[in-house]
CSV table of C-alpha atoms in Angstrom, one decimal:
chain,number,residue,atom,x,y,z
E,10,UNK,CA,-6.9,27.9,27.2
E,11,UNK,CA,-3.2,27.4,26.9
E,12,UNK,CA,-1.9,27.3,22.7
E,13,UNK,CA,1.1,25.1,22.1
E,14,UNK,CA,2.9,25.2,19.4
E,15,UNK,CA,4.1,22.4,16.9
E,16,UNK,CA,7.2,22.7,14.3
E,17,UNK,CA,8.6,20.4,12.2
E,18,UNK,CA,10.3,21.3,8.9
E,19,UNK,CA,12.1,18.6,6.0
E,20,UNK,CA,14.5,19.4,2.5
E,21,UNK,CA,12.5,17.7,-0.1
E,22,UNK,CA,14.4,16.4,-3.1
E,23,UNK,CA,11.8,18.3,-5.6
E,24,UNK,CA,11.9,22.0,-6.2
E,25,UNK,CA,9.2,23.8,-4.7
E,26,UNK,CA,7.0,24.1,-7.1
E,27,UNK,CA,6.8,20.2,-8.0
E,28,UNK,CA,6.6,19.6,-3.9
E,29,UNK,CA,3.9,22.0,-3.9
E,30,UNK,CA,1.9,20.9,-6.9
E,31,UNK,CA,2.3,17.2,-5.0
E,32,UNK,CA,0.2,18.2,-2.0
E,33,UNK,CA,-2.6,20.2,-4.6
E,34,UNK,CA,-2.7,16.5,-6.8
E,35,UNK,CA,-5.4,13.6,-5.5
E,36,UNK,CA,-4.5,11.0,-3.1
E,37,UNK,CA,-2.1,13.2,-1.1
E,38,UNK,CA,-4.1,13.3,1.8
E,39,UNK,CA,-4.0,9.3,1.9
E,40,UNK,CA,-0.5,9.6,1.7
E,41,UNK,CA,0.3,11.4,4.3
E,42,UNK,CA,-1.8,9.7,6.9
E,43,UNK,CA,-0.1,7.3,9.2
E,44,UNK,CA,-1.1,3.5,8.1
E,45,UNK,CA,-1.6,3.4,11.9
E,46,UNK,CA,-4.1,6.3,12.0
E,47,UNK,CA,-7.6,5.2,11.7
E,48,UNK,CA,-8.8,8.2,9.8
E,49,UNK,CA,-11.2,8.4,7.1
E,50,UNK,CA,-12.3,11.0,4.6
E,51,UNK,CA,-15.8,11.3,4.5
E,52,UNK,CA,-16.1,14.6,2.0
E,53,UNK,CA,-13.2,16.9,0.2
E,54,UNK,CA,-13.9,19.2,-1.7
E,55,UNK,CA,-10.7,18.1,-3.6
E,56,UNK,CA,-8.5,21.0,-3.2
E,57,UNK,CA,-6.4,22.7,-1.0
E,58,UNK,CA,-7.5,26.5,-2.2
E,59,UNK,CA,-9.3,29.0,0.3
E,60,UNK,CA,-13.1,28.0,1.0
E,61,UNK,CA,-12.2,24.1,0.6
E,62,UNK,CA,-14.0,21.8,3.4
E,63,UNK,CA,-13.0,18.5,4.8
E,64,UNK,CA,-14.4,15.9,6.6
E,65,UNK,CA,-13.0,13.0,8.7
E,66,UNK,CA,-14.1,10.2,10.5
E,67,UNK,CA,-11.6,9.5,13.3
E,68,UNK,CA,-11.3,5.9,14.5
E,69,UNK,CA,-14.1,3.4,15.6
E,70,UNK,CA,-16.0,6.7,17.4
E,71,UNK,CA,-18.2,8.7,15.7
E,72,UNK,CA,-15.6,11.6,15.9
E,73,UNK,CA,-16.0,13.9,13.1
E,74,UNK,CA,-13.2,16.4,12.3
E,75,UNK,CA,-14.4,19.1,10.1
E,76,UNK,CA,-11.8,21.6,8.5
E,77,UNK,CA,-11.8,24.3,6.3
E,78,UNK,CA,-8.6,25.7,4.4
E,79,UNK,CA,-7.5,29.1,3.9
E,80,UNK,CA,-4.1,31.3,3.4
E,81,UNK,CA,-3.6,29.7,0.2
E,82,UNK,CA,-0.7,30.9,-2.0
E,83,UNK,CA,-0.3,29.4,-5.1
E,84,UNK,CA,3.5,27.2,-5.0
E,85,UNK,CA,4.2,28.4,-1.7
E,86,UNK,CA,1.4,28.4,1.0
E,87,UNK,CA,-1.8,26.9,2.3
E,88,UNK,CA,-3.9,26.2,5.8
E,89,UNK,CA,-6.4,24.0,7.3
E,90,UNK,CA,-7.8,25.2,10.3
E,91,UNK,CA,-10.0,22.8,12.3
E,92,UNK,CA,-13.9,24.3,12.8
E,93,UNK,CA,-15.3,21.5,14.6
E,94,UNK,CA,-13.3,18.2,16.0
E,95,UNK,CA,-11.3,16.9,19.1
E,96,UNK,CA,-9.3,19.9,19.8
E,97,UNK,CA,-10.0,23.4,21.0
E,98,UNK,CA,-7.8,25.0,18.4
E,99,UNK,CA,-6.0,23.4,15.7
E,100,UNK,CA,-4.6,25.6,12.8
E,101,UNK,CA,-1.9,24.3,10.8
E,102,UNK,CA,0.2,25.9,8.1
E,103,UNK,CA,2.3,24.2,5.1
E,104,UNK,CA,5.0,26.5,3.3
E,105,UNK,CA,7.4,24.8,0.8
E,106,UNK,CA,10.4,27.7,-0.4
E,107,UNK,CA,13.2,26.7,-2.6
E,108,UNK,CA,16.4,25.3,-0.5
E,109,UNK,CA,19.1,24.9,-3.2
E,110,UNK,CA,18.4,22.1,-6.0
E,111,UNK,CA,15.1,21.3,-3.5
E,112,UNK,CA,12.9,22.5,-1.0
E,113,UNK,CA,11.9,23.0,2.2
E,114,UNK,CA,8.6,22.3,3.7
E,115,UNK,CA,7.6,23.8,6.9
E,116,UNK,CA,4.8,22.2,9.2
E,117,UNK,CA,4.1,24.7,12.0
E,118,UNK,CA,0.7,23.7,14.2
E,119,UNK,CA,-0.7,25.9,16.6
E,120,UNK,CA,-3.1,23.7,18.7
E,121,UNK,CA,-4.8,23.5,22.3
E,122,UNK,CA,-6.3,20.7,24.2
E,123,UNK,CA,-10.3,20.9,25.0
E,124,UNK,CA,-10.4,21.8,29.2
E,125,UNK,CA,-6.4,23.0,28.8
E,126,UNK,CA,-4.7,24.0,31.2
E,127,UNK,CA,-6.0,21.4,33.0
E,128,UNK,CA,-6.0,18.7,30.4
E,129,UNK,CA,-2.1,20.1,29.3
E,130,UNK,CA,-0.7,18.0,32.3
E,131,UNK,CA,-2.7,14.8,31.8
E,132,UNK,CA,-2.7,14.6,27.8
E,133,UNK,CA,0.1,17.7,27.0
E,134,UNK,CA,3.1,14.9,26.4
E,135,UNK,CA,0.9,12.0,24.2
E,136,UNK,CA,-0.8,14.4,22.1
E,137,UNK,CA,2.8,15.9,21.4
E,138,UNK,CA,4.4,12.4,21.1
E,139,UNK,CA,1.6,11.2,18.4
E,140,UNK,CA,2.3,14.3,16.7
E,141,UNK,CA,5.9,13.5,16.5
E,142,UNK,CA,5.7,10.5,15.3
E,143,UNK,CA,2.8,11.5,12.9
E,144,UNK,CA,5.8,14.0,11.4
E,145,UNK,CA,7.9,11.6,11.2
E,146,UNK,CA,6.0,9.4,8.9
E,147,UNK,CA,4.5,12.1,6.5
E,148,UNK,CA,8.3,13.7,5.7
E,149,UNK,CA,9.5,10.3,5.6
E,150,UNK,CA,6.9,9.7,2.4
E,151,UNK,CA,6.6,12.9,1.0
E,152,UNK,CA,10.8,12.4,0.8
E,153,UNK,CA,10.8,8.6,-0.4
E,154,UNK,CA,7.3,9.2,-2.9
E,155,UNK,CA,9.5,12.7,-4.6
E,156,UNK,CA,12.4,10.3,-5.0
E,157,UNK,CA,11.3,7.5,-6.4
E,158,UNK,CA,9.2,10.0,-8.9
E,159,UNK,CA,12.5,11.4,-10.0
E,160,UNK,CA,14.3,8.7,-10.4
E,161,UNK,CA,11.7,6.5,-12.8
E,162,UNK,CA,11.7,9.7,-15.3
E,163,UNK,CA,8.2,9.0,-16.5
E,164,UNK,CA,6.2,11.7,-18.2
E,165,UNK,CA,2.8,11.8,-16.8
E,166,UNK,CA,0.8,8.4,-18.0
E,167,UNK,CA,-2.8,7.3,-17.7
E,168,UNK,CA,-2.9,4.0,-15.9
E,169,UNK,CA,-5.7,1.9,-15.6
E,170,UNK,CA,-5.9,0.3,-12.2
E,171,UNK,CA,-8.2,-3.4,-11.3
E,172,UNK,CA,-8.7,-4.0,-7.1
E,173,UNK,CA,-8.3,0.1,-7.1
E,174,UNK,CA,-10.3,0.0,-3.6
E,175,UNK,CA,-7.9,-2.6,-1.8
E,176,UNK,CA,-5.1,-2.3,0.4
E,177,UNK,CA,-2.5,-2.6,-2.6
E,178,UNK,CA,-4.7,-0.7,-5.5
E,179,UNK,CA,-5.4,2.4,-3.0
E,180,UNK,CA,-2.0,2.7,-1.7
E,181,UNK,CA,-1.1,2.8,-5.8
E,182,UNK,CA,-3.1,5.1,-7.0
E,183,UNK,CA,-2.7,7.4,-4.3
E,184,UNK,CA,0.9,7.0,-5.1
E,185,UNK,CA,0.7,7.6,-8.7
E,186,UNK,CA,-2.3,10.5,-9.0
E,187,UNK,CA,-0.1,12.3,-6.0
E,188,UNK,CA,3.6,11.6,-8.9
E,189,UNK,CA,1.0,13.3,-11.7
E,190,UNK,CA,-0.4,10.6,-13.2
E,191,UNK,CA,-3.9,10.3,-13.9
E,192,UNK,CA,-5.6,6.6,-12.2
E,193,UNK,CA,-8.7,5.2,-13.9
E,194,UNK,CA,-9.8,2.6,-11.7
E,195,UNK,CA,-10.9,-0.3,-12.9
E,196,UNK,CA,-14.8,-0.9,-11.7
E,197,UNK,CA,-17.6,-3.2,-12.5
E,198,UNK,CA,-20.2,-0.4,-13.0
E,199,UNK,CA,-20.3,3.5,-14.6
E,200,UNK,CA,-18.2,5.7,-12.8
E,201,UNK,CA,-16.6,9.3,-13.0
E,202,UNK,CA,-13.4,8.7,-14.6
E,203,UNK,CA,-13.4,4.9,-14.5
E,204,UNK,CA,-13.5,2.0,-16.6
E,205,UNK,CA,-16.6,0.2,-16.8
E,206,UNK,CA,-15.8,-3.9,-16.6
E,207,UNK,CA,-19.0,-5.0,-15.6
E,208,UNK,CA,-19.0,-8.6,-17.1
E,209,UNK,CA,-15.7,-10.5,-15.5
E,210,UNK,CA,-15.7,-12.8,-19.2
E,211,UNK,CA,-15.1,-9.6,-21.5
E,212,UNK,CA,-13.7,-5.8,-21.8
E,213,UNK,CA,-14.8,-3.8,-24.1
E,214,UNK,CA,-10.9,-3.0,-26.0
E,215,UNK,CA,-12.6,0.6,-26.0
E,216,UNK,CA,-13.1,0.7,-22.8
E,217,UNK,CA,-8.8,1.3,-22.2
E,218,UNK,CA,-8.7,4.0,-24.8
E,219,UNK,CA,-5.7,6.4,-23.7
E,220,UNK,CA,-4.7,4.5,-21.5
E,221,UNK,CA,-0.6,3.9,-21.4
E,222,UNK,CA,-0.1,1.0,-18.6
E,223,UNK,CA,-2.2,-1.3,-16.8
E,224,UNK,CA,-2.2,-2.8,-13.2
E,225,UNK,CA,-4.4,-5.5,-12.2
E,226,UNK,CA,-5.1,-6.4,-9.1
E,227,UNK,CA,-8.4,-7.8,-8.5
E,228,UNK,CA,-8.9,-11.8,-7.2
E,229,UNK,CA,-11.2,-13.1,-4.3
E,230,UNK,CA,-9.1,-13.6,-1.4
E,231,UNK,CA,-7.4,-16.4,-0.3
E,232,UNK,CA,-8.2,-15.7,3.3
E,233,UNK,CA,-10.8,-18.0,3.8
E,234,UNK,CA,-12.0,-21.6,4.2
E,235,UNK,CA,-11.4,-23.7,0.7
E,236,UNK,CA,-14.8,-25.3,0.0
E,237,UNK,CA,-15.0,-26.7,-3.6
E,238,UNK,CA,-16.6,-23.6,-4.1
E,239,UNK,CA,-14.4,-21.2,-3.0
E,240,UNK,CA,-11.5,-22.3,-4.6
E,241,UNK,CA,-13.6,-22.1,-8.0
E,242,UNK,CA,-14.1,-18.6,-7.2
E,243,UNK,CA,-10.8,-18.0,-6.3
E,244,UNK,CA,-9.5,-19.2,-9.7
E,245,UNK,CA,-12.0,-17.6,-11.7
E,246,UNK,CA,-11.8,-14.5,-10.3
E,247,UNK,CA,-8.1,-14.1,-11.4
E,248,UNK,CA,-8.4,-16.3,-15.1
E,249,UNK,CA,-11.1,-15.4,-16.5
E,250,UNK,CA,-10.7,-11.5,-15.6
E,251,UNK,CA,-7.1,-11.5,-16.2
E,252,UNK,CA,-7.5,-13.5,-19.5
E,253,UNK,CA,-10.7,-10.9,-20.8
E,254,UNK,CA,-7.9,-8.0,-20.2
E,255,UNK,CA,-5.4,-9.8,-22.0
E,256,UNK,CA,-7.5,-10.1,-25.0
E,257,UNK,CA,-8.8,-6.5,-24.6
E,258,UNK,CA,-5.4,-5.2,-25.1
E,259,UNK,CA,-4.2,-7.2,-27.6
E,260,UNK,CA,-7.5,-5.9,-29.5
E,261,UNK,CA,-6.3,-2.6,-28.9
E,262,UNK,CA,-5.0,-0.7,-32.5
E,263,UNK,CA,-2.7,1.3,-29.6
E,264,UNK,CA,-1.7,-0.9,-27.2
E,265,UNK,CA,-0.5,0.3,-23.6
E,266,UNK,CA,3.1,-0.4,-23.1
E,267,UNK,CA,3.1,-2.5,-20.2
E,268,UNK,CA,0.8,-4.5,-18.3
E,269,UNK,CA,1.3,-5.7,-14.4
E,270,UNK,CA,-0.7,-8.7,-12.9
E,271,UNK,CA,-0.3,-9.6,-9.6
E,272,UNK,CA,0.7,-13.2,-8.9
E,273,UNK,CA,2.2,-14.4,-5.3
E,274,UNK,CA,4.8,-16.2,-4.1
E,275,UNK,CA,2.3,-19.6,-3.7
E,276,UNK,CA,3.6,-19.9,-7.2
E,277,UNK,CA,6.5,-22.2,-5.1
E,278,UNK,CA,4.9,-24.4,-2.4
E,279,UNK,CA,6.4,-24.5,0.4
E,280,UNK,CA,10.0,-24.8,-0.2
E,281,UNK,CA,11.3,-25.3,3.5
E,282,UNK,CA,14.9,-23.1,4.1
E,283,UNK,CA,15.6,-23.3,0.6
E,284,UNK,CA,15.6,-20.2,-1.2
E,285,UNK,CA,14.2,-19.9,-4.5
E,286,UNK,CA,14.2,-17.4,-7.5
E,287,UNK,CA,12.2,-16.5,-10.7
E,288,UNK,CA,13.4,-19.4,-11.9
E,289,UNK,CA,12.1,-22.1,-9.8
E,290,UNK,CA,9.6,-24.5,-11.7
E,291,UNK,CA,6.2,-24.4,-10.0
E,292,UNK,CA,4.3,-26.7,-6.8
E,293,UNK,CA,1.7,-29.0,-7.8
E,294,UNK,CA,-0.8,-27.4,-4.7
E,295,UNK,CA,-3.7,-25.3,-4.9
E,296,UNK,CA,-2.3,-22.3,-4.6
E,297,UNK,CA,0.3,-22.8,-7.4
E,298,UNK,CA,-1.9,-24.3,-9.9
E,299,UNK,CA,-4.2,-21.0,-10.0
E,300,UNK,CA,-0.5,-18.7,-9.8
E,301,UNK,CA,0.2,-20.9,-12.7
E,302,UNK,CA,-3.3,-20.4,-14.5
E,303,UNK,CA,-2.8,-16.8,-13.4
E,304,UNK,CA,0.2,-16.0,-15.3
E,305,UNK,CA,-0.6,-17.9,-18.2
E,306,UNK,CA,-4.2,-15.7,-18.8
E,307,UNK,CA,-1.8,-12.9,-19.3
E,308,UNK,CA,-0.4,-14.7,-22.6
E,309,UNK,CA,-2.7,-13.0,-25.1
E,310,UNK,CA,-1.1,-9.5,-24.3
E,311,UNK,CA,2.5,-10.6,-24.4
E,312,UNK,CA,1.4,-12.6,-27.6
E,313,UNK,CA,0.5,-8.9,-29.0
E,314,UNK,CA,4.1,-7.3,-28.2
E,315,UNK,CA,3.0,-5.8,-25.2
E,316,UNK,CA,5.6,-6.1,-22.0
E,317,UNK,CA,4.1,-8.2,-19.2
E,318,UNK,CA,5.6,-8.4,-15.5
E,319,UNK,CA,3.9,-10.9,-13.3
E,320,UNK,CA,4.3,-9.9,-9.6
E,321,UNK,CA,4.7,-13.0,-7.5
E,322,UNK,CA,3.4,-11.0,-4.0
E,323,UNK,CA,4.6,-12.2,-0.2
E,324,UNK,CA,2.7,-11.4,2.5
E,325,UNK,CA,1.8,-7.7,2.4
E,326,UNK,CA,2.5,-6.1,5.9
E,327,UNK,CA,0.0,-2.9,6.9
E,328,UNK,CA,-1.9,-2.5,9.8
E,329,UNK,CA,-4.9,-1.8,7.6
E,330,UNK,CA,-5.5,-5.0,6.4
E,331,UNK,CA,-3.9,-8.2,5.4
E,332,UNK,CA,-2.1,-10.3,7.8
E,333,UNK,CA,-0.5,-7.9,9.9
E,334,UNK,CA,-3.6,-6.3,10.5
E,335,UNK,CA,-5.7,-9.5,12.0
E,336,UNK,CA,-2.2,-10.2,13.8
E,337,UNK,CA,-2.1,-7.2,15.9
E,338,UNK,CA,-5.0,-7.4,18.2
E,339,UNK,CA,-3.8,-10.6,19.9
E,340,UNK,CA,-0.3,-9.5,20.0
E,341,UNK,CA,-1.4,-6.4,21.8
E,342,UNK,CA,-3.2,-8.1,24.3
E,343,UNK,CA,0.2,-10.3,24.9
E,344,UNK,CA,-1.3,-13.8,23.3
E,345,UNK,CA,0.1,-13.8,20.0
E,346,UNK,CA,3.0,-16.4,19.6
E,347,UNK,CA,4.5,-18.8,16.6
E,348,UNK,CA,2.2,-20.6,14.5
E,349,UNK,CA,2.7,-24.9,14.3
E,350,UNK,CA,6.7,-24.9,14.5
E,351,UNK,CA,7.8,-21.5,13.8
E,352,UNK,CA,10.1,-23.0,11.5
E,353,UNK,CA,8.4,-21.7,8.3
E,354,UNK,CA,9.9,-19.2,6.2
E,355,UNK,CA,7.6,-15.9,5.9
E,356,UNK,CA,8.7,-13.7,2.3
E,357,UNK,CA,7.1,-10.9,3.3
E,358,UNK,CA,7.0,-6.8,1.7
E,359,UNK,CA,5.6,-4.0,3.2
E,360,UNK,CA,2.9,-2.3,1.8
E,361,UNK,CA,5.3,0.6,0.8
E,362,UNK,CA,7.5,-1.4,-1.2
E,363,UNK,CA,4.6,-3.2,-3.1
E,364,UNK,CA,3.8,0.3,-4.3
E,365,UNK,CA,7.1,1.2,-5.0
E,366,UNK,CA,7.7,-2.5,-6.5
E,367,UNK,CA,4.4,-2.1,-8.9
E,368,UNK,CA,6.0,1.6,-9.8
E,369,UNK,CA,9.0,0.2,-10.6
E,370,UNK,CA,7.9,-2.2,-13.2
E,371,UNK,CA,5.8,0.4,-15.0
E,372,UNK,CA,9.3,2.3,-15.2
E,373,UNK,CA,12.1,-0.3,-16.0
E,374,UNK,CA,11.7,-1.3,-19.8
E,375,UNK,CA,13.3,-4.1,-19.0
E,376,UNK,CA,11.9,-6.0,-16.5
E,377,UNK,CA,9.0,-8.7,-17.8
E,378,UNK,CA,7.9,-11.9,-17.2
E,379,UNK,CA,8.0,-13.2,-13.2
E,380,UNK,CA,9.3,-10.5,-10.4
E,381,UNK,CA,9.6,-11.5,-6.9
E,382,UNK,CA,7.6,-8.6,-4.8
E,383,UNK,CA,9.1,-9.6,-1.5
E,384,UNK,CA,11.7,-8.0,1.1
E,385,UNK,CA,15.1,-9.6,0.5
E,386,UNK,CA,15.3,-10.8,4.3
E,387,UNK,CA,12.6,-13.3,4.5
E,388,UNK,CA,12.1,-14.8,8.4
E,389,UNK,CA,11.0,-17.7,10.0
E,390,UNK,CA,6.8,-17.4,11.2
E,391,UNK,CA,8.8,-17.4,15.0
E,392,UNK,CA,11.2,-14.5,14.3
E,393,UNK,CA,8.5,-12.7,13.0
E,394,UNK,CA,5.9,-13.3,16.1
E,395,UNK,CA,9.4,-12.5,18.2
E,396,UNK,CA,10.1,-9.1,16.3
E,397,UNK,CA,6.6,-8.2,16.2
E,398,UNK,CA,6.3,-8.8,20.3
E,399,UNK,CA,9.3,-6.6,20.4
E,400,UNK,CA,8.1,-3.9,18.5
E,401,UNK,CA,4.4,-4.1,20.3
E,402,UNK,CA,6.4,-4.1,24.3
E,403,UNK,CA,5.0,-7.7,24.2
E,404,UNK,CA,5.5,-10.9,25.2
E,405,UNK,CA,5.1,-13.2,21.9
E,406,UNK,CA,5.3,-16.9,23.5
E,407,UNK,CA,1.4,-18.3,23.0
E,408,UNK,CA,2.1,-21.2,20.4
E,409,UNK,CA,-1.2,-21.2,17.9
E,410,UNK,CA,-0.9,-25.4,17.2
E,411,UNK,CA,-1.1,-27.0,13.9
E,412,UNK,CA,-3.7,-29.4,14.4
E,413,UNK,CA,-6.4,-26.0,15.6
E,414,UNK,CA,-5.1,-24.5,12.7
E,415,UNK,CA,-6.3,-27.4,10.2
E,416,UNK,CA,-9.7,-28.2,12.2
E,417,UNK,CA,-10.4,-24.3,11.6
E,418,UNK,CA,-9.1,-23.6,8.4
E,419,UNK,CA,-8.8,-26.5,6.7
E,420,UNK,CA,-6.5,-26.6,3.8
E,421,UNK,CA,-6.1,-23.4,3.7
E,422,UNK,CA,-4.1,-23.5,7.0
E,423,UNK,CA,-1.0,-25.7,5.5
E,424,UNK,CA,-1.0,-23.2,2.3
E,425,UNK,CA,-1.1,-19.9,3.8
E,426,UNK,CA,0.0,-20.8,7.4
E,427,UNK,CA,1.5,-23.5,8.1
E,428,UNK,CA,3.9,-23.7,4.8
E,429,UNK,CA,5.8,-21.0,3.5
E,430,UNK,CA,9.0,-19.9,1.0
E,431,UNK,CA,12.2,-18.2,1.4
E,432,UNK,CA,12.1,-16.3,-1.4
E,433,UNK,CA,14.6,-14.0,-3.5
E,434,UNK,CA,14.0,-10.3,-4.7
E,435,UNK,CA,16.4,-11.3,-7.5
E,436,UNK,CA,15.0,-9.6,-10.4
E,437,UNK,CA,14.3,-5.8,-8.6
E,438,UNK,CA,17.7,-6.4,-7.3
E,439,UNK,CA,19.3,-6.7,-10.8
E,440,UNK,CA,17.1,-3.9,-12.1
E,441,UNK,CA,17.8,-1.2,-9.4
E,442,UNK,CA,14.8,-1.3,-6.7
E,443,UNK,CA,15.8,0.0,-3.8
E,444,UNK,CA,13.7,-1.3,-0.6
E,445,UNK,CA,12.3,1.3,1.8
E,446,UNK,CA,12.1,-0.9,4.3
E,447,UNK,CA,14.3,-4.0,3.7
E,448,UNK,CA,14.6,-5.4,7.1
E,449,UNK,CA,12.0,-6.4,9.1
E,450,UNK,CA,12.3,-4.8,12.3
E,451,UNK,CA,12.6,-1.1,11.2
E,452,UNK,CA,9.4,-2.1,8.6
E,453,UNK,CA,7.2,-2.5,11.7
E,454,UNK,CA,8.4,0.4,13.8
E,455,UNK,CA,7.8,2.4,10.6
E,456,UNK,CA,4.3,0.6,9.8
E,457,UNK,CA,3.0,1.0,13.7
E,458,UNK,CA,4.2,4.4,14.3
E,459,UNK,CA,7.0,3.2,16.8
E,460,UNK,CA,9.9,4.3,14.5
């Protein structure tokens, strides 16, 4: 059996003891692995101290990786070492030591292949490739996540979080618990450390004692065919909830100091190659009467003095869910192509900057009413199947025709699809967001690991 050896170090904008003190917090974990990495934790033992146990599910297999961490010096130091999984050997140490005004965190794997040597010449130059770009990605966060922390200034907060198990609530809270806040996610029945909400129509005003902001996510998705009844459950699901909070808080005898709903970018129709701002007066379709209805069940709150930013969302890229995510398998397979003409604008954000977007808006006392959460270089639905055959080493020429679209999808197809807005980031932009990944080439290679 032949041990390799791994190294990969990064200056961290925190000093040591904050960087350190972010891999001890919950959520770090989730921030660390690659969105492209189908891992997932079955059992933690939620800390990073000598004895502690994990468990991980690795992709669509029933691959278990089970490691058990040791070495552990408090601000400095720590190990996992794997005990049972895919490789022979696999012990990895973390050690963060002050470098000037930051820090400097060391990654140093030492790791061998089951049947090495022999397997060394087959698998020896993947396994160290993944690894690389596996790196890549986790400094790249750790970096950005210690930033943006700094930057905001906010003394640790209690927020409550709604849709806390989604692509856009977990991505947040691991964000937030990893920055030192405390997430209470919002759930419909008794949980450790959550808020119980367990009848969509009313909230106990109690129930968000202690708590300083709020993010609300939760709503039936869109994603499907629009019977009558579906479209009554996918206005409901964001009124009558987001209206119950509103009137929760403003109940409240100490209020939290900012609530942010989600809304989307359906708010405008589709608007063809015009671009359009906060400003823009709302569409008369489906999908901009419930923004509409959306935004307005948020009126009790601001009513009450408390400050309310309604997130107009694009289309969330991630390959763990959303559209990117049911995109990917045809484009792999080299039948993925423009949708109807192509010619429809897509205002798209990556997941990263939806966190950092949310984030942003619990920090900037400023900033209220409608915010565009979209990249500020929107494409057409045939530059993006173009940049995302590029990205993939694929040809991206299939045409997927209207008329299939609408016999499969119904109306849904010409809202979600077939339509689309150009949309401005004008209000983060006055305010000071800065994008992670503003253009939409580097936000793939980032998102698929082929940065």
């Amino acid at each position: 059996m032949t041990t390799q050896t791994f190294e990969r170090a990064v200056t961290l904008p925190a000093p040591a003891d904050e960087a350190f003190a972010w891999h001890e917090r919950p959520g770090a974990f989730e921030r660390l692995t690659p969105p492209w990495e189908p891992v997932k934790v079955l059992h933690s033992d939620g800390h990073i101290r000598d004895g502690a146990k994990v468990v991980l599910k690795l992709g669509a297999l029933p691959l278990r990786w089970h490691a058990l961490h040791s070495g552990y010096e408090a601000g400095r130091r720590f190990v996992d070492e794997q005990v049972k999984g895919p490789f022979a050997r696999w012990r990895h140490s973390h050690t963060v030591e002050p470098a000037g005004a930051g820090s400097r965190l060391t990654d140093h794997i030492d790791y061998a292949l089951p049947l090495s040597p022999v397997s060394d010449w087959v698998a020896g130059t993947p396994v160290r490739r993944k690894l690389e770009r596996m790196f890549t990605w986790r400094h790249r966060i750790m970096t950005e996540d210690l930033k943006a922390h700094a930057a905001a200034g906010l003394a640790p907060m209690t927020v409550a979080v709604s849709g806390a198990t989604g692509l856009v609530g977990s991505a947040l809270s691991a964000f937030l618990s990893t920055g030192g806040h405390t997430v209470r996610p919002m759930v419909r029945r008794e949980a450790e450390g959550g808020i119980a909400w367990p009848v969509a129509d009313h909230l106990d005003p109690a129930a968000l004692a202690g708590v300083d902001a709020v993010v609300h996510l939760a709503g039936e998705t869109v994603a499907q065919r629009w019977s009558d009844l579906a479209k009554v459950r996918i206005l409901n699901s964001r009124t009558v909830r987001t209206r119950a909070l509103a009137e929760a808080i403003a109940a409240m005898p100490h209020k939290p100091k900012v609530l942010v709903c989600a809304s989307a970018v359906g708010w405008y129709g589709d608007t063809g190659d015009g671009w359009v701002e906060e400003g823009a007066p709302p569409a008369d379709d489906f999908l901009a009467q419930v923004c509409q209805a959306w935004e307005a069940a948020c009126q009790p709150a601001r009513d009450a003095g408390v400050r309310v930013v309604n997130l107009r969302i694009g289309v969330v890229l991630s390959p763990n869910g959303g559209a990117l995510a049911k995109l990917l398998t045809p484009f792999k397979l080299g039948l993925g192509g423009p949708v109807g003409t192509g010619r429809q604008y897509m205002s798209w954000i990556a997941l990263e900057d939806v966190v950092g977007a949310i984030h942003h808006a619990l920090a900037a006392d400023t900033l209220e009413g409608p915010v565009n959460a979209v990249a500020p270089n929107p494409v057409t639905n045939a530059e993006f199947s173009r940049t995302l055959g590029k990205v993939l080493g694929r040809p991206a020429v299939l045409p997927a025709p209207a008329f299939a679209l609408k016999l499969a999808f119904g109306e849904m197809a010409q809202g979600t699809i077939l339509g689309g807005q150009r949309v401005r980031p004008s209000r983060l932009e006055a305010t000071g967001y800065r994008f992670r990944l503003p253009e939409l080439d580097g936000a793939l290679q980032a998102l698929l690991g082929r940065a």
